[in-house]
CSV table of C-alpha atoms and ligand atoms in Angstrom, one decimal:
chain,number,residue,atom,x,y,z
A,1,UNK,CA,54.6,-1.6,142.4
A,2,UNK,CA,55.9,-0.4,145.7
A,3,UNK,CA,59.2,0.5,143.7
A,4,UNK,CA,57.4,2.1,140.9
A,5,UNK,CA,55.1,4.3,143.1
A,6,UNK,CA,58.3,5.8,145.0
A,7,UNK,CA,59.6,6.8,141.2
A,8,UNK,CA,59.1,10.3,140.4
A,9,UNK,CA,58.5,11.3,137.1
A,10,UNK,CA,61.9,13.8,137.3
A,11,UNK,CA,63.6,10.6,138.0
A,12,UNK,CA,62.7,9.1,135.1
A,13,UNK,CA,63.4,12.3,133.3
A,14,UNK,CA,66.8,12.5,134.5
A,15,UNK,CA,67.5,8.9,133.7
A,16,UNK,CA,66.2,9.4,130.1
A,17,UNK,CA,68.6,12.3,129.2
A,18,UNK,CA,71.8,11.6,127.8
A,19,UNK,CA,75.1,13.5,129.7
A,20,UNK,CA,77.1,14.5,126.4
A,21,UNK,CA,76.3,16.7,123.7
A,22,UNK,CA,74.9,15.2,120.6
A,23,UNK,CA,77.5,14.3,118.3
A,24,UNK,CA,77.9,13.7,114.6
A,25,UNK,CA,79.2,9.8,114.2
A,26,UNK,CA,78.5,9.1,110.4
A,27,UNK,CA,78.3,11.1,107.4
A,28,UNK,CA,77.8,9.6,103.7
A,29,UNK,CA,76.6,11.1,100.3
A,30,UNK,CA,74.8,9.6,97.2
A,31,UNK,CA,73.6,10.9,93.6
A,32,UNK,CA,71.3,9.8,90.6
A,33,UNK,CA,73.9,8.4,87.7
A,34,UNK,CA,73.3,11.0,85.3
A,35,UNK,CA,75.9,13.5,85.2
A,36,UNK,CA,75.3,16.9,83.0
A,37,UNK,CA,78.7,19.5,82.3
A,38,UNK,CA,77.4,23.0,83.3
A,39,UNK,CA,79.4,24.2,80.1
A,40,UNK,CA,76.4,22.0,78.3
A,41,UNK,CA,73.9,22.2,80.6
A,42,UNK,CA,71.7,25.4,78.3
A,43,UNK,CA,71.9,22.8,75.2
A,44,UNK,CA,71.1,19.9,76.8
A,45,UNK,CA,67.8,21.7,78.4
A,46,UNK,CA,66.3,23.8,75.3
A,47,UNK,CA,66.6,20.8,73.2
A,48,UNK,CA,65.3,17.9,75.2
A,49,UNK,CA,62.1,20.7,76.2
A,50,UNK,CA,62.0,21.7,72.5
A,51,UNK,CA,62.5,25.0,73.1
A,52,UNK,CA,64.9,26.3,70.5
A,53,UNK,CA,62.3,28.8,69.4
A,54,UNK,CA,63.9,30.9,72.4
A,55,UNK,CA,67.4,32.0,72.2
A,56,UNK,CA,67.3,34.8,73.9
A,57,UNK,CA,66.2,32.9,77.1
A,58,UNK,CA,69.3,30.2,76.3
A,59,UNK,CA,72.1,32.5,75.7
A,60,UNK,CA,70.6,33.7,79.3
A,61,UNK,CA,71.0,30.5,80.8
A,62,UNK,CA,74.2,30.5,79.2
A,63,UNK,CA,75.4,33.6,81.3
A,64,UNK,CA,73.7,32.3,84.6
A,65,UNK,CA,75.6,29.0,84.2
A,66,UNK,CA,79.0,30.3,83.3
A,67,UNK,CA,78.7,32.9,86.3
A,68,UNK,CA,77.2,30.2,88.6
A,69,UNK,CA,80.7,28.6,89.7
A,70,UNK,CA,78.9,24.9,88.8
A,71,UNK,CA,81.2,22.6,87.0
A,72,UNK,CA,78.5,19.5,87.2
A,73,UNK,CA,75.3,18.5,88.6
A,74,UNK,CA,73.3,15.1,88.7
A,75,UNK,CA,70.1,14.9,87.8
A,76,UNK,CA,67.3,12.3,87.8
A,77,UNK,CA,65.7,13.9,84.6
A,78,UNK,CA,67.5,12.7,81.4
A,79,UNK,CA,66.1,12.4,78.0
A,80,UNK,CA,64.9,9.0,78.7
A,81,UNK,CA,62.7,10.0,81.7
A,82,UNK,CA,61.5,13.0,79.1
A,83,UNK,CA,60.7,11.0,76.2
A,84,UNK,CA,58.1,9.0,78.3
A,85,UNK,CA,56.7,11.7,80.1
A,86,UNK,CA,57.1,15.1,77.4
A,87,UNK,CA,54.4,16.7,79.9
A,88,UNK,CA,57.0,17.6,82.0
A,89,UNK,CA,58.6,20.2,79.6
A,90,UNK,CA,55.3,22.1,79.8
A,91,UNK,CA,54.2,23.4,83.3
A,92,UNK,CA,50.4,24.3,81.6
A,93,UNK,CA,49.7,20.8,81.4
A,94,UNK,CA,49.1,18.6,84.3
A,95,UNK,CA,51.8,16.2,85.4
A,96,UNK,CA,51.8,16.2,89.3
A,97,UNK,CA,50.0,12.6,89.2
A,98,UNK,CA,53.4,11.3,87.7
A,99,UNK,CA,55.6,13.3,89.2
A,100,UNK,CA,54.4,12.1,92.5
A,101,UNK,CA,54.4,8.9,91.4
A,102,UNK,CA,57.9,9.0,89.9
A,103,UNK,CA,59.6,10.5,93.5
A,104,UNK,CA,57.5,8.2,95.5
A,105,UNK,CA,60.1,5.4,94.6
A,106,UNK,CA,63.2,7.6,93.2
A,107,UNK,CA,63.7,10.0,96.8
A,108,UNK,CA,63.7,6.7,99.0
A,109,UNK,CA,65.9,4.5,96.6
A,110,UNK,CA,68.3,7.5,96.3
A,111,UNK,CA,68.3,8.1,100.5
A,112,UNK,CA,68.8,4.5,101.0
A,113,UNK,CA,72.2,4.9,98.8
A,114,UNK,CA,73.3,7.5,100.9
A,115,UNK,CA,72.1,6.1,104.2
A,116,UNK,CA,73.6,2.3,104.1
A,117,UNK,CA,77.0,4.2,103.4
A,118,UNK,CA,76.4,5.9,106.7
A,119,UNK,CA,75.3,2.7,108.7
A,120,UNK,CA,78.4,0.8,107.1
A,121,UNK,CA,80.8,3.5,108.4
A,122,UNK,CA,79.2,4.2,111.7
A,123,UNK,CA,79.9,0.6,112.3
A,124,UNK,CA,77.0,-0.7,114.3
A,125,UNK,CA,73.7,-2.7,113.2
A,126,UNK,CA,71.0,-1.2,111.0
A,127,UNK,CA,68.7,-2.1,113.8
A,128,UNK,CA,70.7,0.1,116.4
A,129,UNK,CA,69.1,3.2,114.9
A,130,UNK,CA,66.0,4.4,117.4
A,131,UNK,CA,64.8,7.5,115.1
A,132,UNK,CA,64.8,8.6,111.9
A,133,UNK,CA,64.1,12.1,110.5
A,134,UNK,CA,63.4,12.4,106.9
A,135,UNK,CA,63.8,15.6,104.9
A,136,UNK,CA,62.5,16.5,101.3
A,137,UNK,CA,60.8,18.6,99.1
A,138,UNK,CA,60.4,16.4,96.6
A,139,UNK,CA,58.1,13.4,98.1
A,140,UNK,CA,54.1,13.8,98.4
A,141,UNK,CA,52.5,10.9,99.2
A,142,UNK,CA,51.9,9.1,102.4
A,143,UNK,CA,53.3,6.7,103.9
A,144,UNK,CA,55.7,8.3,103.0
A,145,UNK,CA,59.8,8.2,102.3
A,146,UNK,CA,60.5,7.9,105.5
A,147,UNK,CA,58.4,4.8,105.9
A,148,UNK,CA,60.2,3.0,102.9
A,149,UNK,CA,63.5,3.9,103.7
A,150,UNK,CA,63.0,1.9,107.1
A,151,UNK,CA,61.6,-1.0,105.2
A,152,UNK,CA,65.0,-0.9,102.7
A,153,UNK,CA,67.4,-0.7,105.0
A,154,UNK,CA,65.8,-3.2,107.7
A,155,UNK,CA,65.3,-0.5,110.8
A,156,UNK,CA,63.4,-2.0,113.9
A,157,UNK,CA,59.8,-1.8,114.0
A,158,UNK,CA,60.1,0.7,116.9
A,159,UNK,CA,61.8,3.3,115.3
A,160,UNK,CA,60.4,6.2,115.6
A,161,UNK,CA,59.7,8.4,112.3
A,162,UNK,CA,59.2,11.9,111.5
A,163,UNK,CA,59.3,13.4,107.8
A,164,UNK,CA,59.9,16.8,107.2
A,165,UNK,CA,58.7,18.7,103.9
A,166,UNK,CA,58.9,21.8,102.2
A,167,UNK,CA,61.5,23.3,104.3
A,168,UNK,CA,63.6,23.4,100.9
A,169,UNK,CA,67.2,24.3,101.1
A,170,UNK,CA,67.3,24.4,105.1
A,171,UNK,CA,65.7,21.0,105.3
A,172,UNK,CA,69.2,19.2,106.2
A,173,UNK,CA,69.5,22.2,108.9
A,174,UNK,CA,66.4,21.6,110.8
A,175,UNK,CA,66.8,17.8,110.5
A,176,UNK,CA,70.2,17.8,112.3
A,177,UNK,CA,68.7,20.2,114.7
A,178,UNK,CA,65.8,18.0,115.5
A,179,UNK,CA,68.3,15.4,115.8
A,180,UNK,CA,70.4,17.0,118.2
A,181,UNK,CA,67.2,17.2,120.2
A,182,UNK,CA,66.6,13.7,120.3
A,183,UNK,CA,69.8,12.3,120.7
A,184,UNK,CA,70.4,14.8,123.9
A,185,UNK,CA,66.8,14.2,125.3
A,186,UNK,CA,66.7,10.1,125.0
A,187,UNK,CA,69.9,8.2,126.5
A,188,UNK,CA,71.1,5.9,124.1
A,189,UNK,CA,69.2,7.6,121.2
A,190,UNK,CA,71.1,6.7,117.3
A,191,UNK,CA,68.8,9.2,115.1
A,192,UNK,CA,69.5,8.5,111.5
A,193,UNK,CA,68.8,11.9,109.6
A,194,UNK,CA,68.1,11.5,105.9
A,195,UNK,CA,67.7,14.1,103.2
A,196,UNK,CA,66.4,13.3,99.4
A,197,UNK,CA,66.0,15.7,96.8
A,198,UNK,CA,65.0,14.8,93.1
A,199,UNK,CA,64.2,18.1,91.1
A,200,UNK,CA,62.1,16.3,88.6
A,201,UNK,CA,59.5,17.7,91.2
A,202,UNK,CA,59.9,21.2,89.5
A,203,UNK,CA,61.6,20.5,86.1
A,204,UNK,CA,60.1,22.2,83.5
A,205,UNK,CA,60.7,23.9,80.2
A,206,UNK,CA,62.0,27.8,79.5
A,207,UNK,CA,59.1,30.2,80.0
A,208,UNK,CA,59.5,34.0,79.1
A,209,UNK,CA,57.5,35.3,81.9
A,210,UNK,CA,59.6,34.1,84.6
A,211,UNK,CA,63.5,34.7,84.5
A,212,UNK,CA,64.4,33.3,87.7
A,213,UNK,CA,63.4,30.1,86.6
A,214,UNK,CA,66.5,30.4,84.8
A,215,UNK,CA,68.2,30.7,87.8
A,216,UNK,CA,67.0,28.0,89.2
A,217,UNK,CA,67.1,25.5,86.5
A,218,UNK,CA,71.1,26.7,86.6
A,219,UNK,CA,71.6,25.5,89.8
A,220,UNK,CA,69.5,22.8,91.4
A,221,UNK,CA,70.7,19.5,91.2
A,222,UNK,CA,70.0,15.9,92.6
A,223,UNK,CA,71.4,14.1,95.7
A,224,UNK,CA,71.1,12.6,99.1
A,225,UNK,CA,72.8,12.4,102.2
A,226,UNK,CA,72.8,10.6,106.1
A,227,UNK,CA,73.9,11.6,108.7
A,228,UNK,CA,74.1,9.3,112.0
A,229,UNK,CA,73.7,11.6,115.6
A,230,UNK,CA,73.7,10.4,119.1
A,231,UNK,CA,75.3,11.6,122.4
A,232,UNK,CA,77.9,9.8,124.5
A,233,UNK,CA,80.1,8.1,121.6
A,234,UNK,CA,80.3,4.3,122.4
A,235,UNK,CA,84.4,3.7,122.7
A,236,UNK,CA,86.5,2.2,120.1
A,237,UNK,CA,83.1,1.3,118.4
A,238,UNK,CA,82.0,5.0,117.3
A,239,UNK,CA,84.1,8.0,115.8
A,240,UNK,CA,82.7,11.1,117.1
A,241,UNK,CA,83.0,13.6,113.9
A,242,UNK,CA,81.4,16.6,115.3
A,243,UNK,CA,80.2,17.9,118.8
A,244,UNK,CA,76.9,20.1,118.0
A,245,UNK,CA,76.8,22.5,121.1
A,246,UNK,CA,74.0,24.8,119.7
A,247,UNK,CA,71.1,25.3,117.3
A,248,UNK,CA,69.6,28.2,115.9
A,249,UNK,CA,66.9,29.7,113.7
A,250,UNK,CA,66.0,33.3,112.9
A,251,UNK,CA,63.3,34.5,110.3
A,252,UNK,CA,64.4,37.3,108.1
A,253,UNK,CA,62.4,40.8,108.6
A,254,UNK,CA,60.4,41.7,105.7
A,255,UNK,CA,61.0,38.7,103.6
A,256,UNK,CA,58.4,36.2,103.3
A,257,UNK,CA,57.9,36.9,99.3
A,258,UNK,CA,61.7,36.1,98.9
A,259,UNK,CA,61.7,32.1,98.4
A,260,UNK,CA,58.4,30.6,97.3
A,261,UNK,CA,57.6,27.2,96.9
A,262,UNK,CA,54.1,26.1,95.7
A,263,UNK,CA,52.7,22.3,94.1
A,264,UNK,CA,50.6,23.0,91.3
A,265,UNK,CA,49.3,20.9,88.7
A,266,UNK,CA,52.5,21.3,86.5
A,267,UNK,CA,54.8,20.7,89.1
A,268,UNK,CA,56.4,22.9,91.8
A,269,UNK,CA,56.5,26.1,91.2
A,270,UNK,CA,59.1,27.9,92.8
A,271,UNK,CA,60.3,31.6,93.0
A,272,UNK,CA,63.8,33.1,94.2
A,273,UNK,CA,64.0,37.2,94.5
A,274,UNK,CA,66.8,38.7,92.9
A,275,UNK,CA,67.6,40.0,96.8
A,276,UNK,CA,68.4,36.9,98.1
A,277,UNK,CA,72.3,37.0,98.7
A,278,UNK,CA,72.0,40.8,100.0
A,279,UNK,CA,69.3,39.9,102.5
A,280,UNK,CA,71.1,36.4,103.6
A,281,UNK,CA,74.3,38.3,104.1
A,282,UNK,CA,72.7,41.2,105.7
A,283,UNK,CA,71.1,38.8,108.6
A,284,UNK,CA,73.8,36.3,109.2
A,285,UNK,CA,75.8,38.4,111.6
A,286,UNK,CA,73.0,38.5,113.8
A,287,UNK,CA,72.5,34.6,113.4
A,288,UNK,CA,76.0,33.9,114.6
A,289,UNK,CA,76.0,36.6,116.9
A,290,UNK,CA,72.6,35.2,118.7
A,291,UNK,CA,74.2,31.7,118.9
A,292,UNK,CA,77.5,32.2,120.6
A,293,UNK,CA,75.8,35.1,122.9
A,294,UNK,CA,73.8,32.3,124.5
A,295,UNK,CA,76.9,29.6,124.6
A,296,UNK,CA,79.1,32.6,126.3
A,297,UNK,CA,81.8,31.8,123.6
A,298,UNK,CA,83.5,34.8,122.3
A,299,UNK,CA,85.2,33.9,118.8
A,300,UNK,CA,85.9,35.5,115.6
A,301,UNK,CA,84.3,34.8,112.9
A,302,UNK,CA,87.8,34.3,111.0
A,303,UNK,CA,88.9,31.5,113.8
A,304,UNK,CA,85.8,29.2,112.5
A,305,UNK,CA,85.4,26.6,110.2
A,306,UNK,CA,82.4,26.9,107.8
A,307,UNK,CA,79.6,24.5,106.5
A,308,UNK,CA,77.2,27.3,104.7
A,309,UNK,CA,74.8,26.0,102.4
A,310,UNK,CA,76.0,27.2,99.0
A,311,UNK,CA,72.3,28.4,97.6
A,312,UNK,CA,74.5,30.1,94.7
A,313,UNK,CA,77.7,31.8,94.2
A,314,UNK,CA,77.2,35.1,95.1
A,315,UNK,CA,75.4,33.9,98.1
A,316,UNK,CA,79.0,32.9,99.1
A,317,UNK,CA,80.8,35.8,98.0
A,318,UNK,CA,78.5,37.8,100.0
A,319,UNK,CA,79.0,35.9,103.2
A,320,UNK,CA,82.3,36.2,103.2
A,321,UNK,CA,82.4,39.5,102.4
A,322,UNK,CA,80.1,40.7,105.3
A,323,UNK,CA,81.9,38.6,108.0
A,324,UNK,CA,85.4,39.6,106.6
A,325,UNK,CA,86.2,36.2,106.3
A,326,UNK,CA,89.7,35.4,104.8
A,327,UNK,CA,89.1,34.0,101.0
A,328,UNK,CA,88.9,30.4,100.9
A,329,UNK,CA,86.6,30.2,104.4
A,330,UNK,CA,84.1,28.9,102.6
A,331,UNK,CA,86.1,26.4,100.4
A,332,UNK,CA,84.3,23.2,101.2
A,333,UNK,CA,81.0,25.0,100.5
A,334,UNK,CA,82.7,26.2,97.1
A,335,UNK,CA,83.6,23.1,96.3
A,336,UNK,CA,80.4,20.9,96.8
A,337,UNK,CA,78.7,23.8,94.6
A,338,UNK,CA,81.2,23.4,91.9
A,339,UNK,CA,80.9,19.4,91.9
A,340,UNK,CA,77.2,19.0,92.8
A,341,UNK,CA,75.6,22.4,92.6
A,342,UNK,CA,72.3,23.0,94.5
A,343,UNK,CA,71.1,20.1,96.0
A,344,UNK,CA,68.4,22.2,98.3
A,345,UNK,CA,68.3,20.8,101.9
A,346,UNK,CA,70.8,18.2,101.0
A,347,UNK,CA,73.8,20.1,100.0
A,348,UNK,CA,74.9,21.1,103.9
A,349,UNK,CA,75.4,17.0,104.4
A,350,UNK,CA,77.9,17.2,101.2
A,351,UNK,CA,79.8,19.9,102.7
A,352,UNK,CA,79.9,18.6,106.3
A,353,UNK,CA,81.3,15.7,104.3
A,354,UNK,CA,84.1,17.3,102.4
A,355,UNK,CA,85.1,19.0,105.7
A,356,UNK,CA,85.4,16.1,107.5
A,357,UNK,CA,87.3,14.8,104.6
A,358,UNK,CA,89.7,17.8,104.8
A,359,UNK,CA,89.9,17.8,108.2
A,360,UNK,CA,90.8,13.9,107.9
A,361,UNK,CA,93.6,14.6,105.0
A,362,UNK,CA,94.9,17.6,106.2
A,363,UNK,CA,94.2,17.8,110.3
A,364,UNK,CA,92.0,20.5,111.6
A,365,UNK,CA,94.6,23.0,111.5
A,366,UNK,CA,93.9,24.9,114.4
A,367,UNK,CA,90.4,25.2,113.6
A,368,UNK,CA,87.6,24.4,116.8
A,369,UNK,CA,84.8,25.6,116.8
A,370,UNK,CA,82.5,26.1,113.5
A,371,UNK,CA,79.2,26.7,111.8
A,372,UNK,CA,76.8,25.2,109.8
A,373,UNK,CA,74.6,27.6,108.5
A,374,UNK,CA,71.8,26.9,105.9
A,375,UNK,CA,68.7,28.9,104.6
A,376,UNK,CA,65.1,29.0,102.6
A,377,UNK,CA,61.4,29.9,102.7
A,378,UNK,CA,60.8,32.4,105.3
A,379,UNK,CA,63.2,33.8,105.0
A,380,UNK,CA,64.8,31.3,107.5
A,381,UNK,CA,68.3,31.5,108.1
A,382,UNK,CA,69.5,28.3,110.5
A,383,UNK,CA,72.8,27.5,112.0
A,384,UNK,CA,74.5,24.9,114.3
A,385,UNK,CA,77.4,25.7,116.2
A,386,UNK,CA,79.8,23.1,115.6
A,387,UNK,CA,82.9,21.6,117.2
A,388,UNK,CA,85.6,19.4,116.0
A,389,UNK,CA,85.3,16.1,118.0
A,390,UNK,CA,88.1,13.3,118.9
A,391,UNK,CA,87.4,11.1,116.1
A,392,UNK,CA,88.9,14.1,114.0
A,393,UNK,CA,91.7,15.4,116.0
A,394,UNK,CA,95.2,14.4,116.1
A,395,UNK,CA,95.4,13.1,112.5
B,1,CAA,N1,65.9,36.8,89.2
B,1,CAA,C1,66.0,36.5,88.0
B,1,CAA,N2,67.2,37.0,87.4
B,1,CAA,C2,68.6,36.7,88.0
B,1,CAA,C3,68.5,36.5,89.2
B,1,CAA,C4,67.0,36.2,89.7
B,1,CAA,N3,67.0,36.4,91.5
B,1,CAA,N4,69.2,36.6,89.9
B,1,CAA,C5,70.3,36.9,88.2
B,1,CAA,N5,69.7,37.1,87.8
B,1,CAA,C6,70.0,37.2,86.4
B,1,CAA,C7,70.9,38.6,85.8
B,1,CAA,O1,69.8,39.6,85.9
B,1,CAA,C8,71.6,38.2,84.7
B,1,CAA,O2,71.0,38.7,83.7
B,1,CAA,P1,71.6,39.0,82.1
B,1,CAA,O3,72.7,38.4,81.9
B,1,CAA,O4,70.4,39.1,81.5
B,1,CAA,O5,71.5,40.7,82.3
B,1,CAA,C9,72.1,36.8,85.4
B,1,CAA,O6,71.0,36.2,86.2
B,1,CAA,C10,73.4,36.9,85.3
B,1,CAA,O7,73.6,38.2,86.9
B,1,CAA,P2,75.2,38.6,86.8
B,1,CAA,O8,75.6,38.9,85.8
B,1,CAA,O9,74.7,39.9,87.7
B,1,CAA,O10,76.0,37.5,87.8
B,1,CAA,P3,76.1,36.9,89.4
B,1,CAA,O11,77.5,37.4,89.6
B,1,CAA,O12,75.2,37.4,90.4
B,1,CAA,O13,76.0,35.4,88.8
B,1,CAA,C11,74.0,33.9,89.9
B,1,CAA,C12,74.4,34.9,88.8
B,1,CAA,C13,75.1,32.5,89.9
B,1,CAA,C14,72.5,33.3,89.7
B,1,CAA,C15,74.2,34.5,91.3
B,1,CAA,O14,73.5,36.3,91.2
B,1,CAA,C16,73.7,33.6,92.4
B,1,CAA,O15,74.2,33.0,92.7
B,1,CAA,N6,72.7,34.5,92.8
B,1,CAA,C17,72.0,33.6,94.2
B,1,CAA,C18,70.8,32.6,93.7
B,1,CAA,C19,70.1,32.4,94.9
B,1,CAA,O16,69.1,33.3,95.2
B,1,CAA,N7,70.2,31.3,95.4
B,1,CAA,C20,69.3,30.6,96.2
B,1,CAA,C21,68.5,29.6,96.1
B,1,CAA,S1,67.1,29.0,97.1
B,1,CAA,C22,68.2,28.4,98.2
B,1,CAA,O17,69.3,27.8,98.1
B,1,CAA,C23,67.0,28.0,99.3
B,1,CAA,C24,65.5,26.8,99.2
B,1,CAA,O18,64.6,26.8,99.7
B,1,CAA,C25,65.6,26.1,98.0
């Protein structure tokens, strides 16, 4: 008791803090089984939603699909699901109950497929995970996907769980930013970040009133991603991939109505305004400068590696142009867009995984600093300043 009295809260605080920066220690991804080719998507979508009487809308969807930069998408929604639930095709019908019920199982199960791979790659037992951050726009029930995932993976009862919802496409980045704070403020913490998105919650048939819905049906796909973050990696056991040097968020001015999401009786209502790519390109340099100024590193944008959320092909085009990047700077983002589409918050985890694969295959050719960027409703632009860590060097 005498010793406890002599310990100050400052001493406790200092002892709680990690020495080094939060570091990405493992990354993995997963997708549902059904894969639909983008060339065939318009035919599939108009057939399964009984909408062949709207040929002009179908032609529009075909035009958007052609320009999307996407070749394939994986989806939980297939003909079997729609046969069992024809109400999912008609937004005027009440279908939220059934969507929520399906998502409450499918979302954590898809997350478990990625998280179990990440834990295997990490090399330590699942019970060494101390914190779980789960991000999704698809699950609306409590207890939620985070609890279910903890059970599926056999995490310890003392694991500290957080669920993030409705961040949309910046959910993955938000979760990674919080993982950084947890890892750096809790010595020995190992944070599992899990994102899982099933666009079933927003699926419906075409409507002449809302043309931006054609855009979202042309872009969104389903997937899950998991990342393990911790500071002070254990030598010879853990492999440090990326150090997380700084995290920032900005809200774009005059942008509140540009990307909106709302749950309705007929599923999630989702809107993307026309000027979103231009708005993002116009704010991106401000966000980058804010982060680099804060850490006192002078960087040329051309020298960085990029893990940008591929919200749409045009967004990547305009960001490259605004920052004067070389053609190919966002190649990892474009590859993920091509192979999987926009999987909302999960997508940046796929991009980080693809970058890792490229660094392992070709070596980090001089790249040292990089930027992970994502955006979503707000309009919110987030970034994490990354540095290639020793586990990806010398390959
Ligand atoms: N709303 C309605 N229609 C749109 C539209 C929008 N936001 N954007 C494009 N279109 C229409 C165009 O009017 C055009 O229609 P017509 O063929 O009838 O003329 C059609 O789409 C094709 O447009 P373009 O010929 O100009 O081709 P493009 O080079 O612009 O490619 C695109 C089309 C692939 C959709 C491209 O515009 C793009 O990538 N846009 C970005 C989409 C976007 O904002 N994504 C963000 C999603 S939100 C997110 O990721 C975060 C989140 O929180 C979920």
